[in-house]
């Protein structure tokens, strides 16, 4: 039962009657509505005859229902799902609160009696209480609340029933595309991938356990977990993934790597698959690369303009080595491909040696190494130097032979770009020497090192001012030597859009080290201390921690993220102690909703 709110007259006439819009504007909007088939309210806002906020306030007043801002309101997913997703999207309606007797439903158009009747029938016997909610907020909430969790659990349960209680599944049967079980596996995987794309996950982890299957997704660098109780489905999932990646389905004792492509929600996804034998079966990790989004430009990585100019100057040199460094998942490949796309000109011969090839680029000769047949980085590099290249990109400096060939190539007239797994730019040059490269060779060839990390952005939708405590003050002083009097900081309160984490998206933090003569002399002498002192004496050099702190001053990220980044950097021991204290304090105050 519900008191169906009605307007005194049609919306357009009522807006004219109340002098919110003119008669001419209404006639133009009605003509547009007739040709497009959209609702009159949407047409009026698109034509800028009325703002969405003003229209919603008008509707709420005329219908005598509340106008609710749900952007920061915590809505439970199980409550929202009382109304199926198809109906919610069709009627632009969302269950905000509900108990056994009543349900508060937010709608973009509470005057739509047909939609109200349909929703009332679904939620019966609850009595409906209506509210006006901006359509943009409803659409964002749909993506956040209607996760594929229930669908995944449903397919997992169905697959468990089809496979029975057998510990081992029939490989031949599951390999047959017409098999009913394989169809269920495919649907389950499709749901997992759709859910991952919906929440912007970069990786999917499938981990079999003794009592179930753990599926984890990495979003903005943090893992989110979903545990399925179905124990026996792990083998079927891994088998299907191996078939899709062209791996050996009979080999379960050794790790395997492969890749495949799939279309998910209009996104062309390149999936890199890695399998590994674990205690209760095989674990899989999948890296998702959205090919449909295209390559980023250097300006889109978050790198400051002044640093981009300096990097481009280094890229314009005819020879020398440029290293991009950072830990796994710090965005090195994205930056490297952004640089390659700029260097990719008809008058330049570019060859890349990668494992694996991440993005396909026109005009560039890309070689994927294959250690099984002896096609190693070093072997391909030796051949590459005989292919008359101008620019060489090496996916990673992994061993002494690869390092030495890359360095020698850079002093014989080639520009060499590569990556290295180090924490910062200062340690990268010395790492090459530690790997066995001759110090004089490193000093002669290495021109610049770009170190980078990714920090989480403060959610702009729930952003608020943060008052620094004593640890925050000590952090700022440790990084820049003093605490500015006018410094202000931000922190997210947590909302639907950021899954109540206070963060939404990530931004790159960079430090660019350009080698000068004092640094080169320190490298020739393998003097780590002198090299570090020469770097700090360089006025153009700004550390990762200082760059991240600038983002904190601007309200882009939080001091908590700066501390997490700075901890572990070799020249900030005080920050590492602060981070340890913060983690210890945080361990005793875990938020039960987010822990």
Coordinates of C-alpha atoms in Angstrom, one line a residue:
X1 CA 0.0 0.0 0.0
X2 CA 1.1 3.5 -0.7
X3 CA -0.3 7.0 -1.2
X4 CA 0.6 7.6 -4.8
X5 CA 1.8 11.2 -5.1
X6 CA 0.3 13.1 -8.0
X7 CA 1.1 16.4 -9.6
X8 CA -1.7 18.9 -9.9
X9 CA -1.1 19.1 -13.6
X10 CA 1.5 17.8 -16.1
X11 CA 5.1 18.6 -15.1
X12 CA 5.7 21.0 -18.0
X13 CA 2.5 22.9 -17.5
X14 CA 3.2 23.1 -13.8
X15 CA 6.7 24.5 -14.4
X16 CA 5.3 27.1 -16.7
X17 CA 2.5 27.9 -14.2
X18 CA 5.0 28.4 -11.4
X19 CA 7.1 30.6 -13.8
X20 CA 10.1 28.2 -13.5
X21 CA 10.4 28.0 -17.3
X22 CA 8.7 29.9 -20.1
X23 CA 6.0 28.6 -22.5
X24 CA 8.5 28.8 -25.4
X25 CA 11.0 26.7 -23.5
X26 CA 8.4 24.1 -22.8
X27 CA 7.3 23.9 -26.5
X28 CA 11.0 23.4 -27.5
X29 CA 11.5 20.8 -24.8
X30 CA 8.3 18.9 -25.9
X31 CA 9.5 18.9 -29.5
X32 CA 12.9 17.5 -28.4
X33 CA 11.2 14.9 -26.2
X34 CA 9.0 13.8 -29.1
X35 CA 12.0 13.1 -31.3
X36 CA 14.2 11.5 -28.6
X37 CA 11.7 9.7 -26.5
X38 CA 13.4 10.8 -23.3
X39 CA 11.7 12.0 -20.2
X40 CA 10.7 15.7 -20.1
X41 CA 12.8 16.4 -17.0
X42 CA 16.0 15.1 -18.6
X43 CA 15.3 17.1 -21.8
X44 CA 14.8 20.3 -19.7
X45 CA 18.1 19.9 -17.8
X46 CA 20.0 19.0 -21.0
X47 CA 18.7 22.2 -22.7
X48 CA 19.9 24.2 -19.6
X49 CA 16.3 25.5 -19.1
X50 CA 16.5 24.3 -15.4
X51 CA 19.2 22.7 -13.3
X52 CA 18.8 19.2 -12.1
X53 CA 18.9 20.4 -8.5
X54 CA 16.2 23.0 -9.0
X55 CA 14.0 20.5 -10.9
X56 CA 14.3 17.9 -8.1
X57 CA 13.6 20.5 -5.4
X58 CA 10.4 21.5 -7.4
X59 CA 9.3 17.9 -7.7
X60 CA 9.9 17.2 -4.0
X61 CA 7.9 20.3 -3.0
X62 CA 5.0 19.6 -5.4
X63 CA 4.8 15.9 -4.4
X64 CA 5.4 16.5 -0.8
X65 CA 8.2 14.0 -0.6
X66 CA 11.7 14.5 0.8
X67 CA 14.8 15.2 -1.4
X68 CA 17.6 13.0 -0.3
X69 CA 21.3 13.2 -1.1
X70 CA 22.6 9.6 -1.0
X71 CA 26.1 10.3 -2.1
X72 CA 27.5 10.0 1.5
X73 CA 24.7 7.8 2.8
X74 CA 25.6 4.3 3.7
X75 CA 23.2 1.9 1.9
X76 CA 23.5 -1.8 2.6
X77 CA 23.8 -3.9 -0.6
X78 CA 21.4 -6.5 0.7
X79 CA 18.8 -3.8 1.2
X80 CA 19.2 -2.3 -2.3
X81 CA 18.9 -5.8 -3.8
X82 CA 15.4 -6.2 -2.5
X83 CA 14.6 -4.5 -5.8
X84 CA 16.3 -6.5 -8.6
X85 CA 18.9 -4.6 -10.6
X86 CA 16.9 -4.8 -13.9
X87 CA 13.9 -3.1 -12.2
X88 CA 16.1 -0.6 -10.4
X89 CA 17.8 0.6 -13.5
X90 CA 14.6 0.6 -15.6
X91 CA 12.6 2.7 -13.1
X92 CA 15.6 4.7 -11.8
X93 CA 14.7 3.6 -8.3
X94 CA 16.8 2.4 -5.3
X95 CA 15.7 0.9 -1.9
X96 CA 17.5 3.1 0.6
X97 CA 16.2 1.7 3.8
X98 CA 13.8 -1.2 4.6
X99 CA 12.4 -3.3 7.4
X100 CA 9.6 -5.9 7.5
X101 CA 6.9 -3.3 7.2
X102 CA 8.2 -0.3 5.2
X103 CA 10.7 0.5 2.5
X104 CA 12.2 3.9 1.7
X105 CA 12.6 4.1 -2.1
X106 CA 14.5 6.9 -3.8
X107 CA 13.4 7.7 -7.4
X108 CA 14.5 10.3 -9.9
X109 CA 10.8 10.7 -10.9
X110 CA 8.4 9.8 -8.0
X111 CA 5.5 11.0 -10.2
X112 CA 5.8 7.9 -12.4
X113 CA 2.8 5.9 -11.3
X114 CA 3.6 3.0 -13.5
X115 CA 7.0 2.6 -12.0
X116 CA 5.6 3.0 -8.5
X117 CA 3.0 0.2 -9.1
X118 CA 5.7 -2.2 -10.4
X119 CA 8.0 -1.5 -7.4
X120 CA 5.2 -1.8 -4.9
X121 CA 4.3 -5.3 -6.3
X122 CA 8.0 -6.4 -6.0
X123 CA 8.4 -5.1 -2.4
X124 CA 5.0 -6.2 -1.1
X125 CA 3.8 -6.4 1.6
X126 CA 6.1 -3.5 2.6
X127 CA 4.6 -0.1 2.5
X128 CA 6.5 2.3 0.3
X129 CA 7.9 5.7 1.4
X130 CA 9.1 7.7 -1.6
X131 CA 11.9 10.2 -1.9
X132 CA 13.4 12.2 -4.7
X133 CA 17.1 11.3 -5.5
X134 CA 19.3 12.8 -8.3
X135 CA 19.4 10.4 -11.3
X136 CA 23.2 10.7 -11.5
X137 CA 23.5 9.6 -7.9
X138 CA 21.2 6.6 -8.6
X139 CA 23.3 5.5 -11.6
X140 CA 26.5 5.6 -9.5
X141 CA 24.9 3.7 -6.7
X142 CA 23.7 1.0 -9.1
X143 CA 27.3 0.2 -10.1
X144 CA 28.5 0.2 -6.5
X145 CA 25.6 -1.7 -4.9
X146 CA 24.6 -4.2 -7.6
X147 CA 27.9 -6.1 -7.5
X148 CA 28.0 -9.5 -9.1
X149 CA 28.5 -11.3 -5.8
X150 CA 25.1 -13.0 -5.7
X151 CA 25.4 -14.0 -9.4
X152 CA 28.9 -15.4 -8.7
X153 CA 27.7 -17.4 -5.7
X154 CA 24.7 -18.7 -7.7
X155 CA 26.9 -20.0 -10.5
X156 CA 29.4 -21.4 -8.0
X157 CA 26.7 -23.3 -6.3
X158 CA 25.3 -24.6 -9.6
X159 CA 28.8 -25.7 -10.7
X160 CA 29.3 -27.5 -7.3
X161 CA 26.0 -29.4 -7.8
X162 CA 26.9 -30.3 -11.4
X163 CA 30.4 -31.6 -10.4
X164 CA 29.0 -33.5 -7.4
X165 CA 31.3 -34.5 -4.6
X166 CA 34.2 -35.6 -6.8
X167 CA 37.5 -34.2 -5.9
X168 CA 38.7 -34.4 -9.5
X169 CA 36.6 -33.3 -12.4
X170 CA 36.5 -34.9 -15.9
X171 CA 39.0 -32.9 -17.9
X172 CA 37.8 -34.2 -21.2
X173 CA 34.2 -33.3 -20.4
X174 CA 35.0 -29.8 -19.3
X175 CA 37.2 -29.3 -22.4
X176 CA 34.1 -29.9 -24.6
X177 CA 32.4 -26.6 -25.2
X178 CA 29.0 -28.2 -25.5
X179 CA 29.3 -29.7 -22.0
X180 CA 26.7 -28.2 -19.5
X181 CA 29.3 -27.9 -16.7
X182 CA 31.6 -25.9 -19.0
X183 CA 28.8 -23.5 -19.8
X184 CA 28.4 -22.9 -16.1
X185 CA 32.1 -22.4 -15.6
X186 CA 32.1 -19.9 -18.5
X187 CA 29.2 -18.0 -17.0
X188 CA 30.9 -17.9 -13.6
X189 CA 34.1 -16.6 -15.0
X190 CA 32.2 -14.0 -17.0
X191 CA 30.5 -12.8 -13.8
X192 CA 33.9 -12.6 -12.1
X193 CA 35.4 -10.5 -14.9
X194 CA 32.3 -8.3 -15.2
X195 CA 32.5 -7.6 -11.4
X196 CA 36.2 -6.8 -11.7
X197 CA 35.8 -4.4 -14.6
X198 CA 32.8 -2.7 -12.8
X199 CA 34.9 -1.9 -9.7
X200 CA 38.1 -1.0 -11.7
X201 CA 40.1 -4.0 -10.5
X202 CA 43.7 -4.3 -11.8
X203 CA 44.1 -8.0 -10.7
X204 CA 42.0 -11.0 -9.9
X205 CA 43.3 -13.7 -7.5
X206 CA 41.7 -17.1 -7.4
X207 CA 43.0 -19.1 -4.4
X208 CA 41.7 -22.5 -3.4
X209 CA 41.5 -23.2 0.3
X210 CA 40.6 -26.1 2.5
X211 CA 37.1 -25.0 3.1
X212 CA 36.3 -22.9 0.0
X213 CA 37.5 -20.7 -2.8
X214 CA 38.9 -17.3 -2.1
X215 CA 38.4 -14.7 -4.9
X216 CA 40.3 -11.4 -4.3
X217 CA 40.4 -8.3 -6.5
X218 CA 42.9 -5.5 -6.3
X219 CA 41.3 -2.1 -6.5
X220 CA 43.5 1.0 -6.1
X221 CA 46.3 -1.2 -4.8
X222 CA 44.2 -2.8 -2.1
X223 CA 42.8 -6.3 -2.2
X224 CA 39.0 -6.9 -1.7
X225 CA 38.0 -10.5 -0.7
X226 CA 35.0 -12.7 -1.5
X227 CA 34.9 -16.3 -0.2
X228 CA 32.9 -18.9 -1.9
X229 CA 31.9 -22.0 0.2
X230 CA 32.0 -24.3 -2.8
X231 CA 35.3 -26.3 -2.4
X232 CA 35.3 -28.4 -5.6
X233 CA 34.9 -25.7 -8.2
X234 CA 38.5 -24.4 -8.1
X235 CA 39.8 -27.1 -10.4
X236 CA 37.1 -26.4 -13.0
X237 CA 37.9 -22.6 -13.0
X238 CA 41.6 -23.1 -13.3
X239 CA 41.1 -25.7 -16.1
X240 CA 38.9 -23.3 -18.1
X241 CA 41.4 -20.4 -17.6
X242 CA 44.2 -22.7 -18.8
X243 CA 42.2 -23.6 -21.9
X244 CA 41.5 -20.0 -22.7
X245 CA 45.2 -19.1 -22.3
X246 CA 46.4 -22.1 -24.3
X247 CA 48.3 -23.7 -21.4
X248 CA 48.9 -27.4 -20.7
X249 CA 45.8 -28.6 -18.8
X250 CA 47.5 -31.8 -17.7
X251 CA 50.4 -30.1 -15.9
X252 CA 49.5 -29.2 -12.4
X253 CA 52.9 -29.5 -10.7
X254 CA 54.6 -26.6 -12.3
X255 CA 53.8 -22.9 -12.7
X256 CA 52.6 -21.7 -16.1
X257 CA 52.1 -18.3 -17.7
X258 CA 49.8 -17.3 -20.5
X259 CA 47.4 -14.7 -21.8
X260 CA 44.1 -14.2 -23.6
X261 CA 41.7 -11.5 -24.6
X262 CA 38.0 -11.0 -23.8
X263 CA 35.3 -8.5 -24.2
X264 CA 33.7 -7.3 -21.0
X265 CA 31.1 -4.5 -20.8
X266 CA 32.4 -2.9 -24.0
X267 CA 35.9 -3.1 -22.7
X268 CA 38.6 -5.1 -24.6
X269 CA 40.5 -6.7 -21.8
X270 CA 43.9 -8.3 -22.2
X271 CA 44.4 -10.9 -19.4
X272 CA 47.8 -12.1 -18.3
X273 CA 47.4 -15.4 -16.4
X274 CA 49.8 -16.9 -14.0
X275 CA 49.2 -20.3 -12.3
X276 CA 51.1 -21.7 -9.4
X277 CA 50.7 -25.1 -7.5
X278 CA 49.7 -24.5 -3.8
X279 CA 48.6 -26.7 -0.9
X280 CA 45.0 -27.2 -2.0
X281 CA 45.3 -27.1 -5.8
X282 CA 46.4 -24.4 -8.2
X283 CA 46.2 -20.6 -7.5
X284 CA 45.7 -18.2 -10.4
X285 CA 46.5 -14.5 -10.6
X286 CA 45.2 -12.5 -13.6
X287 CA 46.4 -9.0 -14.5
X288 CA 43.8 -7.1 -16.4
X289 CA 44.9 -4.6 -19.0
X290 CA 42.1 -2.5 -20.5
X291 CA 43.2 -2.2 -24.2
X292 CA 40.1 -0.1 -25.1
X293 CA 41.2 2.8 -23.0
X294 CA 44.4 3.3 -25.1
X295 CA 47.8 4.5 -24.0
X296 CA 48.2 7.4 -21.6
X297 CA 50.2 10.5 -22.6
X298 CA 52.9 11.7 -20.2
X299 CA 50.7 14.5 -19.2
X300 CA 48.0 12.0 -18.0
X301 CA 50.4 10.1 -15.7
X302 CA 50.3 12.7 -13.0
X303 CA 53.9 13.8 -13.7
X304 CA 54.5 17.6 -13.1
X305 CA 55.0 19.7 -16.2
X306 CA 58.5 20.7 -15.3
X307 CA 59.6 17.1 -14.9
X308 CA 58.0 16.2 -18.2
X309 CA 60.0 18.8 -19.9
X310 CA 63.2 17.5 -18.3
X311 CA 62.3 13.9 -19.2
X312 CA 61.6 14.9 -22.8
X313 CA 65.0 16.5 -23.0
X314 CA 66.5 13.2 -22.0
X315 CA 64.4 11.3 -24.5
X316 CA 65.6 13.7 -27.3
X317 CA 69.2 12.6 -26.8
X318 CA 70.5 10.2 -29.5
X319 CA 72.1 7.8 -27.1
X320 CA 72.3 6.9 -23.4
X321 CA 70.2 4.9 -21.0
X322 CA 66.9 6.0 -19.3
X323 CA 65.7 3.8 -16.4
X324 CA 62.1 3.7 -15.0
X325 CA 62.2 2.2 -11.6
X326 CA 59.8 1.2 -8.8
X327 CA 58.2 -1.9 -7.2
X328 CA 55.7 -4.2 -8.9
X329 CA 52.5 -2.4 -9.7
X330 CA 53.9 1.1 -9.5
X331 CA 53.0 2.0 -13.1
X332 CA 56.4 1.6 -14.7
X333 CA 55.0 0.0 -17.9
X334 CA 52.4 2.7 -18.3
X335 CA 55.0 5.5 -18.1
X336 CA 57.4 3.6 -20.4
X337 CA 54.8 3.1 -23.1
X338 CA 53.7 6.7 -22.8
X339 CA 57.3 7.7 -23.6
X340 CA 57.5 5.1 -26.4
X341 CA 54.4 6.4 -28.1
X342 CA 56.0 9.9 -28.2
X343 CA 59.2 8.6 -29.6
X344 CA 57.4 6.5 -32.2
X345 CA 58.0 8.5 -35.4
X346 CA 58.5 7.4 -39.0
X347 CA 62.2 8.4 -38.9
X348 CA 63.0 6.3 -35.9
X349 CA 63.6 2.5 -35.8
X350 CA 62.3 1.2 -32.4
X351 CA 62.7 -2.4 -31.2
X352 CA 61.3 -3.6 -27.9
X353 CA 62.3 -6.8 -26.0
X354 CA 59.5 -7.7 -23.5
X355 CA 58.2 -10.4 -21.3
X356 CA 55.3 -10.3 -22.1
X357 CA 54.4 -7.7 -24.7
X358 CA 51.9 -5.5 -22.8
X359 CA 50.5 -3.3 -25.5
X360 CA 50.8 -3.6 -29.3
X361 CA 52.2 -0.5 -31.0
X362 CA 52.2 0.2 -34.7
X363 CA 55.6 0.7 -36.5
X364 CA 57.5 -0.8 -33.5
X365 CA 59.1 -4.2 -33.7
X366 CA 58.1 -5.9 -30.5
X367 CA 59.8 -9.2 -29.5
X368 CA 58.5 -11.4 -26.7
X369 CA 61.2 -13.5 -25.0
X370 CA 60.7 -17.2 -24.5
X371 CA 63.1 -18.8 -22.1
X372 CA 61.8 -22.3 -23.1
X373 CA 63.4 -22.1 -26.5
X374 CA 66.4 -20.1 -25.4
X375 CA 65.1 -16.7 -26.6
X376 CA 66.3 -14.8 -23.6
X377 CA 66.6 -11.0 -23.1
X378 CA 70.4 -11.1 -23.7
X379 CA 70.1 -13.2 -26.9
X380 CA 67.4 -11.0 -28.3
X381 CA 69.4 -7.9 -27.4
X382 CA 72.5 -9.1 -29.2
X383 CA 70.4 -9.6 -32.3
X384 CA 68.6 -6.3 -31.8
X385 CA 71.9 -4.3 -32.0
X386 CA 72.4 -5.8 -35.5
X387 CA 69.0 -4.6 -36.7
X388 CA 70.1 -1.0 -37.0
X389 CA 67.7 0.4 -34.3
X390 CA 67.7 4.0 -33.1
X391 CA 65.8 3.2 -29.9
X392 CA 65.7 0.0 -27.9
X393 CA 63.3 -0.7 -25.1
X394 CA 64.2 -3.6 -22.7
X395 CA 61.3 -4.8 -20.6
X396 CA 63.4 -5.3 -17.5
X397 CA 67.1 -5.4 -16.5
X398 CA 67.1 -8.8 -14.9
X399 CA 70.6 -10.1 -15.0
X400 CA 74.3 -9.1 -15.5
X401 CA 74.4 -10.1 -19.2
X402 CA 71.2 -8.1 -20.0
X403 CA 72.5 -5.1 -18.1
X404 CA 75.9 -5.1 -19.8
X405 CA 74.5 -5.5 -23.3
X406 CA 72.0 -2.7 -22.6
X407 CA 74.7 -0.4 -21.3
X408 CA 77.1 -1.1 -24.2
X409 CA 74.2 -0.5 -26.6
X410 CA 73.6 2.9 -25.1
X411 CA 77.2 4.1 -25.6
X412 CA 77.3 2.9 -29.2
X413 CA 74.7 5.3 -30.5
X414 CA 71.4 3.9 -29.2
X415 CA 68.8 5.3 -26.8
X416 CA 68.0 2.5 -24.4
X417 CA 64.9 2.6 -22.2
X418 CA 64.3 -0.1 -19.5
X419 CA 62.8 -0.8 -16.1
X420 CA 64.4 -1.9 -12.8
X421 CA 62.8 -3.1 -9.6
X422 CA 64.2 -0.7 -7.0
X423 CA 62.6 1.6 -4.4
X424 CA 64.0 4.9 -5.5
X425 CA 66.2 6.6 -8.1
X426 CA 69.2 6.9 -5.8
X427 CA 69.6 3.1 -5.3
X428 CA 69.0 2.3 -9.0
X429 CA 72.4 3.3 -10.3
X430 CA 74.2 1.4 -7.6
X431 CA 71.9 -1.6 -8.2
X432 CA 73.3 -1.9 -11.8
X433 CA 76.8 -2.1 -10.3
X434 CA 75.7 -4.7 -7.7
X435 CA 74.3 -6.8 -10.6
X436 CA 77.9 -7.0 -12.0
X437 CA 78.1 -4.1 -14.4
X438 CA 81.4 -2.3 -14.6
X439 CA 81.2 1.0 -12.7
X440 CA 82.8 3.0 -15.5
X441 CA 80.2 1.5 -17.9
X442 CA 77.3 2.6 -15.7
X443 CA 78.8 6.1 -15.3
X444 CA 79.3 6.5 -19.1
X445 CA 75.9 5.1 -20.2
X446 CA 73.3 6.0 -17.6
X447 CA 71.8 9.4 -18.2
X448 CA 68.7 9.6 -16.0
X449 CA 66.5 7.5 -13.7
X450 CA 62.8 8.1 -13.2
X451 CA 61.4 6.5 -10.0
X452 CA 57.7 6.3 -9.4
X453 CA 55.0 5.0 -7.1
X454 CA 51.2 5.2 -7.0
X455 CA 49.3 6.7 -4.1
X456 CA 45.6 6.7 -3.6
X457 CA 43.6 9.8 -4.3
X458 CA 41.3 11.3 -1.7
X459 CA 37.7 10.7 -2.8
X460 CA 36.4 14.0 -4.1
X461 CA 32.8 13.1 -3.2
X462 CA 33.4 12.7 0.6
X463 CA 36.5 14.8 1.0
X464 CA 36.9 16.8 4.2
X465 CA 39.6 18.7 6.1
X466 CA 42.0 16.7 8.2
X467 CA 43.7 18.0 11.3
X468 CA 47.3 16.7 11.5
X469 CA 48.4 15.0 14.7
X470 CA 51.9 14.8 16.2
X471 CA 52.9 12.0 13.9
X472 CA 51.8 13.9 10.9
X473 CA 53.8 16.9 11.9
X474 CA 56.9 14.8 12.5
X475 CA 56.4 13.2 9.1
X476 CA 56.3 16.6 7.3
X477 CA 59.4 17.8 9.2
X478 CA 61.3 14.6 8.4
X479 CA 60.6 15.1 4.7
X480 CA 61.1 18.8 4.2
X481 CA 62.7 19.9 7.4
X482 CA 59.9 22.1 8.7
X483 CA 56.1 22.3 9.1
X484 CA 54.5 25.1 7.1
X485 CA 52.2 27.4 9.2
X486 CA 49.5 27.5 6.5
X487 CA 49.5 23.8 5.7
X488 CA 46.1 22.2 5.2
X489 CA 45.3 18.5 4.6
X490 CA 42.4 16.4 3.4
X491 CA 40.9 13.0 4.2
X492 CA 37.9 11.1 2.8
X493 CA 35.0 10.3 5.2
X494 CA 33.9 7.4 3.1
X495 CA 30.9 7.1 0.8
X496 CA 29.3 4.8 -1.7
X497 CA 31.5 5.9 -4.6
X498 CA 34.7 5.0 -2.8
X499 CA 33.3 1.9 -1.1
X500 CA 33.6 3.8 2.2
X501 CA 37.4 3.7 2.0
X502 CA 37.9 7.5 1.6
X503 CA 40.0 6.9 -1.6
X504 CA 39.0 6.8 -5.2
X505 CA 41.6 6.2 -7.9
X506 CA 45.4 6.6 -7.8
X507 CA 47.9 9.2 -9.0
X508 CA 51.6 8.8 -9.9
X509 CA 54.4 10.2 -7.7
X510 CA 57.7 10.7 -9.4
X511 CA 61.3 11.6 -8.8
X512 CA 63.6 12.3 -11.8
X513 CA 67.4 11.9 -11.3
X514 CA 69.6 13.4 -14.1
X515 CA 73.2 12.4 -13.6
X516 CA 75.8 15.1 -13.5
X517 CA 79.6 14.9 -13.2
X518 CA 79.8 14.6 -9.4
X519 CA 77.3 11.6 -9.5
X520 CA 79.2 10.0 -12.4
X521 CA 82.5 10.3 -10.5
X522 CA 81.0 8.7 -7.5
X523 CA 79.7 5.8 -9.7
X524 CA 83.1 5.3 -11.2
X525 CA 84.5 4.9 -7.7
X526 CA 81.5 2.7 -6.6
X527 CA 81.1 5.1 -3.7
X528 CA 77.5 4.8 -2.5
X529 CA 77.7 7.5 0.1
X530 CA 79.3 10.0 -2.2
X531 CA 76.7 9.3 -4.9
X532 CA 73.8 9.8 -2.5
X533 CA 75.3 13.1 -1.3
X534 CA 75.8 14.3 -4.9
X535 CA 72.2 13.5 -5.6
X536 CA 70.9 15.5 -2.6
X537 CA 73.2 18.4 -3.6
X538 CA 71.5 18.6 -7.0
X539 CA 69.0 21.5 -6.8
X540 CA 66.7 19.9 -9.5
X541 CA 66.2 16.7 -7.6
X542 CA 63.1 16.3 -5.5
X543 CA 62.5 13.0 -3.7
X544 CA 59.5 10.7 -3.9
X545 CA 58.4 11.6 -0.4
X546 CA 58.6 15.4 -1.1
X547 CA 56.6 14.9 -4.3
X548 CA 54.0 12.9 -2.5
X549 CA 53.9 15.5 0.3
X550 CA 53.1 18.2 -2.3
X551 CA 50.0 16.2 -3.3
X552 CA 49.1 16.1 0.4
X553 CA 49.4 19.9 0.6
X554 CA 47.1 20.2 -2.4
X555 CA 44.5 17.8 -1.0
X556 CA 45.1 15.2 -3.7
X557 CA 46.2 12.5 -1.2
X558 CA 46.5 12.0 2.5
X559 CA 49.4 12.1 4.9
X560 CA 48.7 8.5 5.6
X561 CA 49.5 7.6 2.0
X562 CA 52.6 9.8 2.1
X563 CA 53.8 7.9 5.2
X564 CA 53.1 4.5 3.5
X565 CA 55.2 5.6 0.5
X566 CA 58.0 7.1 2.5
X567 CA 58.5 4.2 4.9
X568 CA 61.2 2.0 3.5
X569 CA 63.0 4.7 1.5
X570 CA 66.7 4.4 2.6
X571 CA 67.1 8.1 3.4
X572 CA 64.1 8.5 5.7
X573 CA 64.7 6.3 8.7
X574 CA 62.6 8.6 10.9
X575 CA 59.6 8.1 8.6
X576 CA 60.0 4.4 8.8
X577 CA 59.8 4.5 12.6
X578 CA 56.7 6.7 12.4
X579 CA 55.1 4.3 10.0
X580 CA 55.8 1.4 12.3
X581 CA 54.2 3.3 15.2
X582 CA 51.2 4.2 13.1
X583 CA 50.7 0.6 12.1
X584 CA 51.0 -0.6 15.7
X585 CA 48.4 2.0 16.7
X586 CA 46.1 1.0 13.8
X587 CA 46.3 -2.6 14.7
X588 CA 44.6 -1.9 18.0
X589 CA 41.9 0.3 16.5
X590 CA 40.5 -1.7 13.6
X591 CA 37.2 -0.4 12.1
X592 CA 34.9 -3.5 12.1
X593 CA 33.3 -2.4 8.9
X594 CA 36.5 -2.0 7.0
X595 CA 39.0 -4.3 8.8

